[in-house]
XYZ file of C-alpha atoms in Angstrom:
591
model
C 0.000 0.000 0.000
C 3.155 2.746 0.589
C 3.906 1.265 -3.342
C 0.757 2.877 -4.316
C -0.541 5.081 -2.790
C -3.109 6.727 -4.932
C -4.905 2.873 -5.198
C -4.901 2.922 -1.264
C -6.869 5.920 -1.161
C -9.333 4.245 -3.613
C -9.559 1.274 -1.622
C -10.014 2.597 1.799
C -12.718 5.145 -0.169
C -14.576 1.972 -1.294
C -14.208 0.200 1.902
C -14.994 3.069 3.809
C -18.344 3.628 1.745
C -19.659 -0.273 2.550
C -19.131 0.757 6.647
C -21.423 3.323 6.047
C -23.884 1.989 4.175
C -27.254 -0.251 5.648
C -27.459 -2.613 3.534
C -23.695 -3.817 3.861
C -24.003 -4.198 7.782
C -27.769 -6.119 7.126
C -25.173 -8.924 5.345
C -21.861 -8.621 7.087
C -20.679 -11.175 9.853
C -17.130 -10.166 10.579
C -16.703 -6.995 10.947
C -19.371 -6.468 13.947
C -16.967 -9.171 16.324
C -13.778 -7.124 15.113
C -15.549 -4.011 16.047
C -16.452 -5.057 19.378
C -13.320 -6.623 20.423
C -11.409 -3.363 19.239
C -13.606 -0.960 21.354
C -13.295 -3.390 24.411
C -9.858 -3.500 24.252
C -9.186 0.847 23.785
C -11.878 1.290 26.303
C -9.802 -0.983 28.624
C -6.636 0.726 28.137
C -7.765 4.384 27.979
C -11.220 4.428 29.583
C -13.973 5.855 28.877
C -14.747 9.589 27.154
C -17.580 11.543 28.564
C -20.163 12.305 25.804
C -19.129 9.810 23.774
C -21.495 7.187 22.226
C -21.637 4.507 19.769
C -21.166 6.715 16.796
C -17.971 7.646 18.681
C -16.328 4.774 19.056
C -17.420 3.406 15.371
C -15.689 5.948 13.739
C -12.974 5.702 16.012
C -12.157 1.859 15.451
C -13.260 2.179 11.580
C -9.872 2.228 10.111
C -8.483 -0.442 12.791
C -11.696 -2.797 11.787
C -11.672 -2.602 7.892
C -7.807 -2.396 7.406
C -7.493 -6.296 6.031
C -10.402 -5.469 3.517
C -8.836 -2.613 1.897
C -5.392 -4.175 1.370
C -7.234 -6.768 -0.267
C -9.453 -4.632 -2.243
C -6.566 -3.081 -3.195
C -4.498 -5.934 -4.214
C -7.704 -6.783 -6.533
C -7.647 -3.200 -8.145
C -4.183 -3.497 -9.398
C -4.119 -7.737 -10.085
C -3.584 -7.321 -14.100
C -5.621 -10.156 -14.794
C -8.124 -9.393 -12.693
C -8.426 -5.370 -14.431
C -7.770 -7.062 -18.144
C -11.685 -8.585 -17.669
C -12.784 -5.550 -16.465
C -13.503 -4.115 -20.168
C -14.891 -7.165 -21.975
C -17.391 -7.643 -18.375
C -18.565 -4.084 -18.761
C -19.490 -3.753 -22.496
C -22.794 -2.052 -22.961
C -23.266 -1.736 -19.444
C -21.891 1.906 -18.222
C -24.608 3.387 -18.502
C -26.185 1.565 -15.656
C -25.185 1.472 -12.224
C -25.223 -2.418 -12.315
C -22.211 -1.921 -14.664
C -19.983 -2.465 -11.842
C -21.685 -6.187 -10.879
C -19.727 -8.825 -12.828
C -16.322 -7.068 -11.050
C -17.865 -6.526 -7.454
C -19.016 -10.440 -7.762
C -15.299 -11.259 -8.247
C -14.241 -8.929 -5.794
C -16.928 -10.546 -3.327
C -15.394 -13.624 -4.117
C -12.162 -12.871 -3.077
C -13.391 -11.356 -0.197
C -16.077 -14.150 1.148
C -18.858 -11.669 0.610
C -20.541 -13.853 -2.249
C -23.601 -10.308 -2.109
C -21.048 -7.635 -2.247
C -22.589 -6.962 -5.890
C -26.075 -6.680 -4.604
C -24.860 -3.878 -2.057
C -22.832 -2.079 -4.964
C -25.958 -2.140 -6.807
C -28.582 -0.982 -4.385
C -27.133 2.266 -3.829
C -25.791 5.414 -5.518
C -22.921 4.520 -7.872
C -19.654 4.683 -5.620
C -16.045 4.802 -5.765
C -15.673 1.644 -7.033
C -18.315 1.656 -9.769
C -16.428 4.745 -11.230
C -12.958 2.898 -11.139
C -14.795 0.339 -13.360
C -15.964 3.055 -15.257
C -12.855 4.705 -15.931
C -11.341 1.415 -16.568
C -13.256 0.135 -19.134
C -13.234 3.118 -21.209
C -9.335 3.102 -21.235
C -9.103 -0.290 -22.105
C -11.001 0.792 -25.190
C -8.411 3.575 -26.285
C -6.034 2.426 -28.508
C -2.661 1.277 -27.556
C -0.367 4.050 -26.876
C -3.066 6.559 -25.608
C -2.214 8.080 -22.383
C -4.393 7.308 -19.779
C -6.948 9.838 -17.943
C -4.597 11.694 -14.875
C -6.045 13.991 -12.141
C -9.366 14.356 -11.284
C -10.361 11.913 -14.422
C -8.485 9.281 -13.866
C -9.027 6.792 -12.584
C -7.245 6.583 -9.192
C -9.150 9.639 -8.353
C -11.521 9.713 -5.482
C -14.111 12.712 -6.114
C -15.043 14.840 -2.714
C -18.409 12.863 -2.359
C -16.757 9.613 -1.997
C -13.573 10.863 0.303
C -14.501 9.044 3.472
C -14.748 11.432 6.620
C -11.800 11.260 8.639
C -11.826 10.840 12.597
C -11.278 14.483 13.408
C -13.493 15.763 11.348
C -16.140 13.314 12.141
C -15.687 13.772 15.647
C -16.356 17.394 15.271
C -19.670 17.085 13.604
C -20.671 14.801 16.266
C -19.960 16.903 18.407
C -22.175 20.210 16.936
C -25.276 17.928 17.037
C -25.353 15.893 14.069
C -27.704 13.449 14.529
C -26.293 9.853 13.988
C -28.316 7.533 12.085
C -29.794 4.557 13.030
C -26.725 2.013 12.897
C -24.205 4.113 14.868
C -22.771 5.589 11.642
C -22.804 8.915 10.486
C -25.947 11.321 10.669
C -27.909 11.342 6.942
C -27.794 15.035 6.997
C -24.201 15.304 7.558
C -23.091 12.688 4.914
C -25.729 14.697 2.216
C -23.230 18.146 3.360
C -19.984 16.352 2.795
C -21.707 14.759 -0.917
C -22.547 17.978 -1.997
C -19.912 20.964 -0.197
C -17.437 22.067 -2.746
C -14.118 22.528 -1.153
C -12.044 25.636 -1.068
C -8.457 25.754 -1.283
C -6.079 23.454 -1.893
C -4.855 21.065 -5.436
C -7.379 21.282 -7.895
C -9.772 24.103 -6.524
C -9.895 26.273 -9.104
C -10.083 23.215 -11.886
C -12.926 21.941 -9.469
C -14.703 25.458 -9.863
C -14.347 25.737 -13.240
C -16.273 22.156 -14.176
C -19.030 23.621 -11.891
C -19.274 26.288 -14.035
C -19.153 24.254 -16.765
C -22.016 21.777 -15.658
C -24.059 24.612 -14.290
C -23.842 25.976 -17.861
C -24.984 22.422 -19.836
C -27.766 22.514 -17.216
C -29.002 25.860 -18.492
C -28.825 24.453 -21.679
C -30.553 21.374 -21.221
C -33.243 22.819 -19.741
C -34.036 25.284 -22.841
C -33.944 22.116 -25.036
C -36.115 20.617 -22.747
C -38.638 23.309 -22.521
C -38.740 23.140 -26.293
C -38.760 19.356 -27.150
C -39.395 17.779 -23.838
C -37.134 15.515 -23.564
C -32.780 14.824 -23.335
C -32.582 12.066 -25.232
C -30.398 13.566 -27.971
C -28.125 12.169 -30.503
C -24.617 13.532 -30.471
C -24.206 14.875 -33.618
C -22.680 18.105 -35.087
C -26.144 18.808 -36.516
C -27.614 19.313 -33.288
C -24.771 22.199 -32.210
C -26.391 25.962 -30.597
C -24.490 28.993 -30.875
C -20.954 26.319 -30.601
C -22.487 24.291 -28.052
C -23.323 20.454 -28.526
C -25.659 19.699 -26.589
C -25.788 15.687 -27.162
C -22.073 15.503 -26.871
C -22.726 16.851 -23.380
C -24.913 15.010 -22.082
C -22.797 12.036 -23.713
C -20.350 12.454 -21.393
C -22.439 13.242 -18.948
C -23.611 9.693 -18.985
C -20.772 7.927 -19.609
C -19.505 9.663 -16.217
C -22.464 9.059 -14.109
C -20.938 7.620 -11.843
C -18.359 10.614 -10.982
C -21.589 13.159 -11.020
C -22.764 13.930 -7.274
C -26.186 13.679 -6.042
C -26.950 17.257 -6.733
C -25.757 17.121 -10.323
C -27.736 13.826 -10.721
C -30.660 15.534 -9.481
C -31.106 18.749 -11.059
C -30.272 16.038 -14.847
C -33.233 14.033 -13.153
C -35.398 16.845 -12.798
C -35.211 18.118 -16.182
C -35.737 14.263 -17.450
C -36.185 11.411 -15.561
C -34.839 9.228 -17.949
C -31.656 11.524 -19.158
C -29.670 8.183 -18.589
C -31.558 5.528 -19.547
C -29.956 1.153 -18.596
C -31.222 0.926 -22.690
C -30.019 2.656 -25.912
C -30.758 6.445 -26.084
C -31.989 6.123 -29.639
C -34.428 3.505 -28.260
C -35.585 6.610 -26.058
C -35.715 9.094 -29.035
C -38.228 7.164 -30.539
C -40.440 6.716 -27.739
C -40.820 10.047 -27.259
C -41.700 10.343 -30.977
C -44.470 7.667 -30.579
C -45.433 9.854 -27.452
C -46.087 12.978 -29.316
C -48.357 11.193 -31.713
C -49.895 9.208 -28.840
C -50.588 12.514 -27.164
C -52.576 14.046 -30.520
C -54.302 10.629 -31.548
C -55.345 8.778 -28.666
C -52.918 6.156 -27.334
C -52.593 2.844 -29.700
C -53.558 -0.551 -28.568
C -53.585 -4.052 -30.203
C -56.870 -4.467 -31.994
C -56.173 -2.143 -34.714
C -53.142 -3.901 -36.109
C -51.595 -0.423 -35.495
C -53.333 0.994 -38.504
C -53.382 4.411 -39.184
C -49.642 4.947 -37.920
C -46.935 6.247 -39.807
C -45.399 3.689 -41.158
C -41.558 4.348 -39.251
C -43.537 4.487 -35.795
C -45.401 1.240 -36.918
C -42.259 -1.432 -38.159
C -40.866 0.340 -34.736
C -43.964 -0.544 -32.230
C -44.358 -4.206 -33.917
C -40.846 -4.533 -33.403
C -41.121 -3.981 -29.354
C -44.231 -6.733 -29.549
C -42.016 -9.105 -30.937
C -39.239 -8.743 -28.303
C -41.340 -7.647 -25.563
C -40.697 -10.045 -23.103
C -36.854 -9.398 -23.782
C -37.369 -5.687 -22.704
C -35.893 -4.045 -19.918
C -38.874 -3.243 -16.959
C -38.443 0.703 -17.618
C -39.096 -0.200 -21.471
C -42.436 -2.097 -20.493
C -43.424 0.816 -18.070
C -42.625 3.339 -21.083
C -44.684 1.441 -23.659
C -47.480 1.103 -21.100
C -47.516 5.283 -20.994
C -48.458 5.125 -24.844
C -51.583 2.551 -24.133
C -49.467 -0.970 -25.260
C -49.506 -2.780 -22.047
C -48.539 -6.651 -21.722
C -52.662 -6.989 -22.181
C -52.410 -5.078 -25.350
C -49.658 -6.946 -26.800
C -51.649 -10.360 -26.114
C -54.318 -9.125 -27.766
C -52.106 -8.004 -31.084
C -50.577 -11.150 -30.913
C -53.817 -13.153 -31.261
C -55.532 -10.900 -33.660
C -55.982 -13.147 -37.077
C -55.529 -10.493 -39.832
C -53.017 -9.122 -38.370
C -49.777 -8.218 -41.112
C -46.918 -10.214 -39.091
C -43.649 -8.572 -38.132
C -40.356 -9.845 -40.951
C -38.730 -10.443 -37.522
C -41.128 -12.867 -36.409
C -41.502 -14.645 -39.948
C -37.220 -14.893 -39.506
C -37.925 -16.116 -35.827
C -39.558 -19.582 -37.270
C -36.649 -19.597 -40.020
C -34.651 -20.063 -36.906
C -36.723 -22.412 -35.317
C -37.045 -24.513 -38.632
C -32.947 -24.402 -39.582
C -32.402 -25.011 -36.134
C -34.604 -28.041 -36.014
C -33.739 -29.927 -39.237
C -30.530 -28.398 -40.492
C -31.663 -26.891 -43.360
C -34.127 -24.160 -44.956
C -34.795 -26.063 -48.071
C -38.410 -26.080 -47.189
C -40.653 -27.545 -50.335
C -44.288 -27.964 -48.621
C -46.542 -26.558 -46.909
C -44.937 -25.799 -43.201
C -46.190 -23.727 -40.546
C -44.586 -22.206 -37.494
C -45.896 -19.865 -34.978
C -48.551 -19.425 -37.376
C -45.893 -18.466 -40.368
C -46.825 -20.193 -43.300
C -42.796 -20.958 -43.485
C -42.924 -21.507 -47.469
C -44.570 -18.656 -48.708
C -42.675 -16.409 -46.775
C -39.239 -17.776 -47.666
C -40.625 -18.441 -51.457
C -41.192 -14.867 -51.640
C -38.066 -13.716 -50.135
C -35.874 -15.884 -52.670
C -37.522 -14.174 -55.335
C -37.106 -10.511 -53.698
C -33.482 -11.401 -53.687
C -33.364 -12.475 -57.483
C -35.175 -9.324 -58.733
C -32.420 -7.557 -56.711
C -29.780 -9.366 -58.040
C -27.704 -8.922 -55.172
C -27.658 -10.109 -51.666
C -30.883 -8.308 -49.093
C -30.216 -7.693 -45.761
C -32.866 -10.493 -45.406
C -30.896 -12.731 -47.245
C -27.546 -12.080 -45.611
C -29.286 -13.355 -42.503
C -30.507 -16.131 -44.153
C -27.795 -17.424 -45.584
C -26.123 -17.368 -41.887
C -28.535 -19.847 -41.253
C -28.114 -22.146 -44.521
C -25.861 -21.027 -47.294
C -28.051 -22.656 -49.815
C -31.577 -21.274 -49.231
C -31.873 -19.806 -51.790
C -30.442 -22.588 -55.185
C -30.384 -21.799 -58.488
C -31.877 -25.191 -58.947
C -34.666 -27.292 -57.811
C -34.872 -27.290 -53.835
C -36.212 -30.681 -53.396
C -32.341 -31.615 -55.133
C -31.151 -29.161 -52.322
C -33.664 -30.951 -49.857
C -32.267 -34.335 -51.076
C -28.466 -33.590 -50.878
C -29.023 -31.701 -46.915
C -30.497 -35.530 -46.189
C -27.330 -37.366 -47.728
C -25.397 -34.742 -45.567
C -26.541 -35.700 -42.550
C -26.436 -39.434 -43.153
C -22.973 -39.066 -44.415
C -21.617 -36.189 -41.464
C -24.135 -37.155 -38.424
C -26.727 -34.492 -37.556
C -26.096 -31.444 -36.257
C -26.230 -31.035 -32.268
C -30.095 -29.930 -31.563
C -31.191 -31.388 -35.203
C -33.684 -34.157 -35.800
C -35.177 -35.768 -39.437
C -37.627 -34.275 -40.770
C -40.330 -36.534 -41.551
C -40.200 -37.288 -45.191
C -36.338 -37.652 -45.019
C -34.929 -40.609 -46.737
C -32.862 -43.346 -45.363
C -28.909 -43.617 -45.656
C -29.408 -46.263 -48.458
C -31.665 -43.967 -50.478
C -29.458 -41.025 -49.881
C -26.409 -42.714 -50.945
C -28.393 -44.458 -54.015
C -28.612 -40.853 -54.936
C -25.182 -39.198 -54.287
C -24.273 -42.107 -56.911
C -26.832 -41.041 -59.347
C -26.040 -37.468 -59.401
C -22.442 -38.558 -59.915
C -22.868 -40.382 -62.832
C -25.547 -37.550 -64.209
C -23.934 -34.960 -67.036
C -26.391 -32.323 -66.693
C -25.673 -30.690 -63.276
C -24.848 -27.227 -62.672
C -21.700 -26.255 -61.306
C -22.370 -25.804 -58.366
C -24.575 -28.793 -57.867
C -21.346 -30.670 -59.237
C -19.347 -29.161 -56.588
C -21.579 -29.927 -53.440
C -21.484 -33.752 -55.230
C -18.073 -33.870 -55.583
C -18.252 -32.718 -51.524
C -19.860 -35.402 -50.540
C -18.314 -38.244 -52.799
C -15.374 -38.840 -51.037
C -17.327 -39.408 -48.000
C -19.984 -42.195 -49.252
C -17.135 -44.423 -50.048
C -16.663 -46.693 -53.322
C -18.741 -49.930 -51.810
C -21.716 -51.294 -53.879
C -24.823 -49.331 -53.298
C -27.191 -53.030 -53.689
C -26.746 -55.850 -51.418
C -29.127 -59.412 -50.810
C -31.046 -58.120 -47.866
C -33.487 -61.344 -47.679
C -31.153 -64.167 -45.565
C -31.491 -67.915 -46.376
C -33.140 -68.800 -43.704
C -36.248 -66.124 -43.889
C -36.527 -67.506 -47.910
C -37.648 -70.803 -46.842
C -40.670 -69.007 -45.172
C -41.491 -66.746 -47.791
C -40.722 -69.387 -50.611
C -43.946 -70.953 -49.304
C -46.159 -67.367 -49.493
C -45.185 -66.091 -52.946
C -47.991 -67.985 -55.739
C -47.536 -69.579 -58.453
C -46.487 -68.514 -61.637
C -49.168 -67.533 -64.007
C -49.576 -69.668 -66.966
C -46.959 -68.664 -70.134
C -44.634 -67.366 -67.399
C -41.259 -68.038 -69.186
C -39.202 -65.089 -67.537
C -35.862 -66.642 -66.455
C -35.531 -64.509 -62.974
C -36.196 -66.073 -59.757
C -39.404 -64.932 -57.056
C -36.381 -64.364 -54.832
C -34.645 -61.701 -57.264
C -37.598 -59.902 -58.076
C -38.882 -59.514 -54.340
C -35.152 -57.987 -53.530
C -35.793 -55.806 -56.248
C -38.673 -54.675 -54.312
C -37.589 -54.408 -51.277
C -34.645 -52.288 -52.768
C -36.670 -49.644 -53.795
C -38.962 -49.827 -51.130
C -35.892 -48.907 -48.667
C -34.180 -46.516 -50.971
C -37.083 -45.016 -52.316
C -36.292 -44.760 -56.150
C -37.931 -44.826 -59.104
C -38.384 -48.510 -60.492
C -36.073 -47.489 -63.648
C -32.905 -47.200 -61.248
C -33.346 -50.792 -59.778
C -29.519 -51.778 -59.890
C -27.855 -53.948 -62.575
C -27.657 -56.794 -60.788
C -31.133 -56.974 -60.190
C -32.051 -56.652 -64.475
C -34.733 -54.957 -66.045
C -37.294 -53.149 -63.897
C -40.459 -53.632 -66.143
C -41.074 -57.178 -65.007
C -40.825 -56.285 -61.267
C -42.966 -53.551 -61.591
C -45.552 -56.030 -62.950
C -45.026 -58.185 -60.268
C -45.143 -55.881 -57.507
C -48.541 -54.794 -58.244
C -50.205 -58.344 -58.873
C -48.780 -58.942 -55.324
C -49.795 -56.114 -53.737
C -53.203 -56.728 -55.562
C -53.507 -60.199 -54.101
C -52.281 -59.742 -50.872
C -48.975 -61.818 -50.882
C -46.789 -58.421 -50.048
C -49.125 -57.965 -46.861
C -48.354 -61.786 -46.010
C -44.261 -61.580 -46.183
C -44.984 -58.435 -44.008
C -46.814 -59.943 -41.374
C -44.414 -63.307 -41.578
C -42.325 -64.182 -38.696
C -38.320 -63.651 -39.825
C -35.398 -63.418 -38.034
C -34.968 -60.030 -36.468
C -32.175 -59.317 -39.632
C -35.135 -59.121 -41.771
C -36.552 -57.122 -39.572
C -35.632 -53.850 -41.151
C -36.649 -54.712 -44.480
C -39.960 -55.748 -43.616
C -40.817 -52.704 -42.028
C -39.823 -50.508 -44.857
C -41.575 -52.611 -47.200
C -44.613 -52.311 -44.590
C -44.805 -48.680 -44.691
C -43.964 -48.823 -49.041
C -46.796 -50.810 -49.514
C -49.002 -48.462 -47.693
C -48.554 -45.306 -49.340
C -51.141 -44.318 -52.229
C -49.858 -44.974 -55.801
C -46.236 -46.085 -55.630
């Protein structure tokens, strides 16, 4: 700690902040022991002080009782690894006082005081939660910018957070201030020291000068307020009055909430309550433009499909109804002001002719790619009450009159590169199956119910090899998956010898003239080839000859009932597999 100084202050500032504050002492478990056994022991040795109380003695033994927490708070503010997480923890969250949570739950951690975050985030933002601050934003310079010094930096402690020191404590007990309820020090003195300005000493004049400065962007603030109602500005040049950008300001000013006293926070608050808002500022500009128009046309609701609204303030509202439930509470409250309560969304939600949201129609796009792999969707599918086709249907041909990749599409294509073929998509449908058979699903992925089986898949991949009219790129995702399906036979005997001398006895007799030179056994694997591969009679393999005579066959059979019998025969659980593809061939209309 006589290393570094400046981080001691900052550490006993922190530390010194959780002795004073309610909700710390409702939790803690060590430090009200320590306490006690200090006071015994200095009352024992030096007796007793007339006048003196409780509030005495706490501030007396405060530096004694918390000294092993601020070395090790300050140990944890300069532990490199422990500061390198401090940026990539706080993204996106500095503009909310629970910025400083995923470090004060480390720092809790190291400290056994697993709800130190809860405490940092109950209160007014504190010493520590600008250190965080500070730190993030200089991790996001880039390398070789000099870091913030003086009063910015951030080993800084601002005059709100400097703890009170003994003498000067004991003095202000001693005029009357009133303690507080826990023995610490009265409310109405610790709201003097947050708010007194010091005079004299390093940096008085600089301090001055940046209340001039503030007290100047409040001035301005309010005129823009008075005018437009509202803070939540963009900081732009275009928004710049008589050299004075306004949106820059307040910028910074929330950026470096966490530095700002209670009066500055206060007189922002009073001008806007939501000059700072946990959510995107734009987010708030556009409320307050759906406000205006609220305010003139009666607030909007969900049984109107939001008709009648500009279309901007419309693709904006049905874009809060689709994430609704992802909003932040304020958000809800804010939307609630305008009429569109959680009973109004319900009720746009169910409304049948209501025009859906493109986010929601991209939502079951999701759902679909994330379920079978794939968007090559070729019937009729419904999700969420998307009619999945049409919608993606009419967004591959939005993309070809543009002849160029849509915003739509870029997302799209994150979610299958080949949604959108310049060939059929039941060949795109076919080759996603012999993907998966050949690669193993995707984690999360399941078939999709009209998916072919590994041997019809692969019966394919070979016929789209040997085919001469592909397109390129149809050649390429073959070529892909060639190498993979291996060089083995795509037809092999499935009926075993000892399952043919039951069926033997099931097939019928030959019809009379019958002088065709292939066996009932051929012909029947024939069938059961393409009832597990699901081809086309013309691509029954070589081996098995021409397919015209076991088409014939296959029908008189199924006609008479002898396919139904070799189904329902008892075979050895090898046959198994065949007979319950040929089960569920036989049943589907027209084959």
């Amino acid at each position: 700690m006589r290393r570094r100084v400046r981080c001691s202050r900052l550490a006993r500032s922190v530390v010194c902040q959780w002795w004073e504050s309610q909700e710390f002492w409702a939790r803690e478990v060590v430090w009200g022991p320590r306490l006690d056994r200090v006071v015994e022991a200095t009352r024992g040795r030096c007796g007793g002080v007339a006048g003196w109380g409780d509030a005495q003695w706490r501030l007396l033994a405060r530096d004694v009782v918390v000294f092993p927490e601020v070395v090790a708070v300050a140990a944890a503010l300069v532990d490199a690894r422990l500061v390198g997480q401090v940026g990539r923890q706080m993204k996106g969250l500095l503009r909310d006082r629970a910025g400083v949570e995923p470090f004060a739950k480390v720092l809790g951690e190291r400290l056994d005081r697993p709800w130190l975050a809860t405490v940092e985030t109950a209160g007014a933002p504190g010493p520590l939660a600008r250190w965080v601050a500070v730190t993030a934003r200089e991790q996001r310079k880039p390398d070789g910018a000099p870091a913030l010094r003086g009063f910015k930096g951030k080993w800084s402690v601002r005059a709100p957070h400097q703890p009170v020191e003994v003498g000067a404590g004991l003095l202000e007990l001693a005029a009357g201030s009133s303690p507080a309820d826990d023995g610490g020090p009265g409310e109405a003195a610790a709201e003097e020291r947050s708010n007194r300005q010091p005079s004299g000493g390093p940096g008085w004049a600089l301090r001055q000068r940046e209340a001039e400065l503030f007290a100047d962007g409040v001035e301005r603030a309010r005129r823009h307020v008075e005018r437009f109602g509202h803070l939540a500005l963009a900081h732009t040049e275009k928004g710049m009055v008589d050299g004075f950008d306004l949106g820059r300001w307040l910028a910074r000013r929330r950026a470096e909430a966490v530095s700002l006293t209670a009066d500055q926070t206060a007189q922002l608050a009073q001008l806007d309550p939501w000059w700072n808002p946990p959510w995107p500022v734009g987010w708030q500009r556009f409320w307050h433009r759906v406000r205006r128009y609220a305010g003139e046309h009666g607030p909007v609701h969900g049984g109107d499909n939001l008709d009648g609204l500009p279309q901007g303030l419309q693709t904006w509202l049905r874009r809060q109804i689709l994430q609704y439930e992802k909003l932040h509470p304020g958000q809800q409250g804010l939307l609630a002001e305008l009429g569109l309560t959680a009973r109004e969304v319900e009720r746009f939600r169910t409304w049948p002719a209501r025009r859906r949201h493109p986010g929601e129609a991209l939502a079951a796009a999701q759902t679909y790619a994330a379920r079978f792999g794939h968007l090559a969707v070729t019937g009729a599918t419904v999700i969420d009450g998307i009619a999945l086709d049409a919608w993606l249907s009419s967004a591959r041909r939005r993309q070809r009159t543009t002849g160029r990749p849509t915003r739509l599409g870029t997302r799209l294509s994150a979610l299958d590169p080949w949604w959108n073929p310049p060939w059929a998509l039941s060949w795109q449908r076919m080759w996603w199956a012999v993907h998966h058979h050949l690669n193993g699903l995707p984690d999360g992925s399941q078939w999709w119910p009209d998916a072919p089986g590994r041997e019809g898949a692969v019966a394919w991949l070979r016929e789209q090899h040997a085919r001469a009219s592909l397109l390129p790129g149809q050649q390429q995702l073959v070529a892909d998956l060639t190498p993979v399906a291996g060089d083995g036979p795509v037809w092999r005997p499935r009926i075993s010898d000892q399952a043919w001398h039951t069926l033997a006895d099931l097939l019928p007799s030959r019809p009379a003239g019958d002088r065709r030179y292939r066996s009932e056994r051929e012909i029947l694997e024939a069938i059961i080839h393409i009832a597990r591969t699901g081809r086309t009679w013309p691509h029954i393999p070589e081996e098995l000859g021409s397919f015209a005579t076991c088409r014939i066959t296959f029908k008189r059979w199924r006609a008479d009932g002898t396919l139904t019998r070799i189904c329902e025969a008892s075979l050895p659980e090898t046959d198994a597999p065949w007979q319950q593809q040929l089960t569920a061939y036989i049943d589907r209309p027209g084959p």
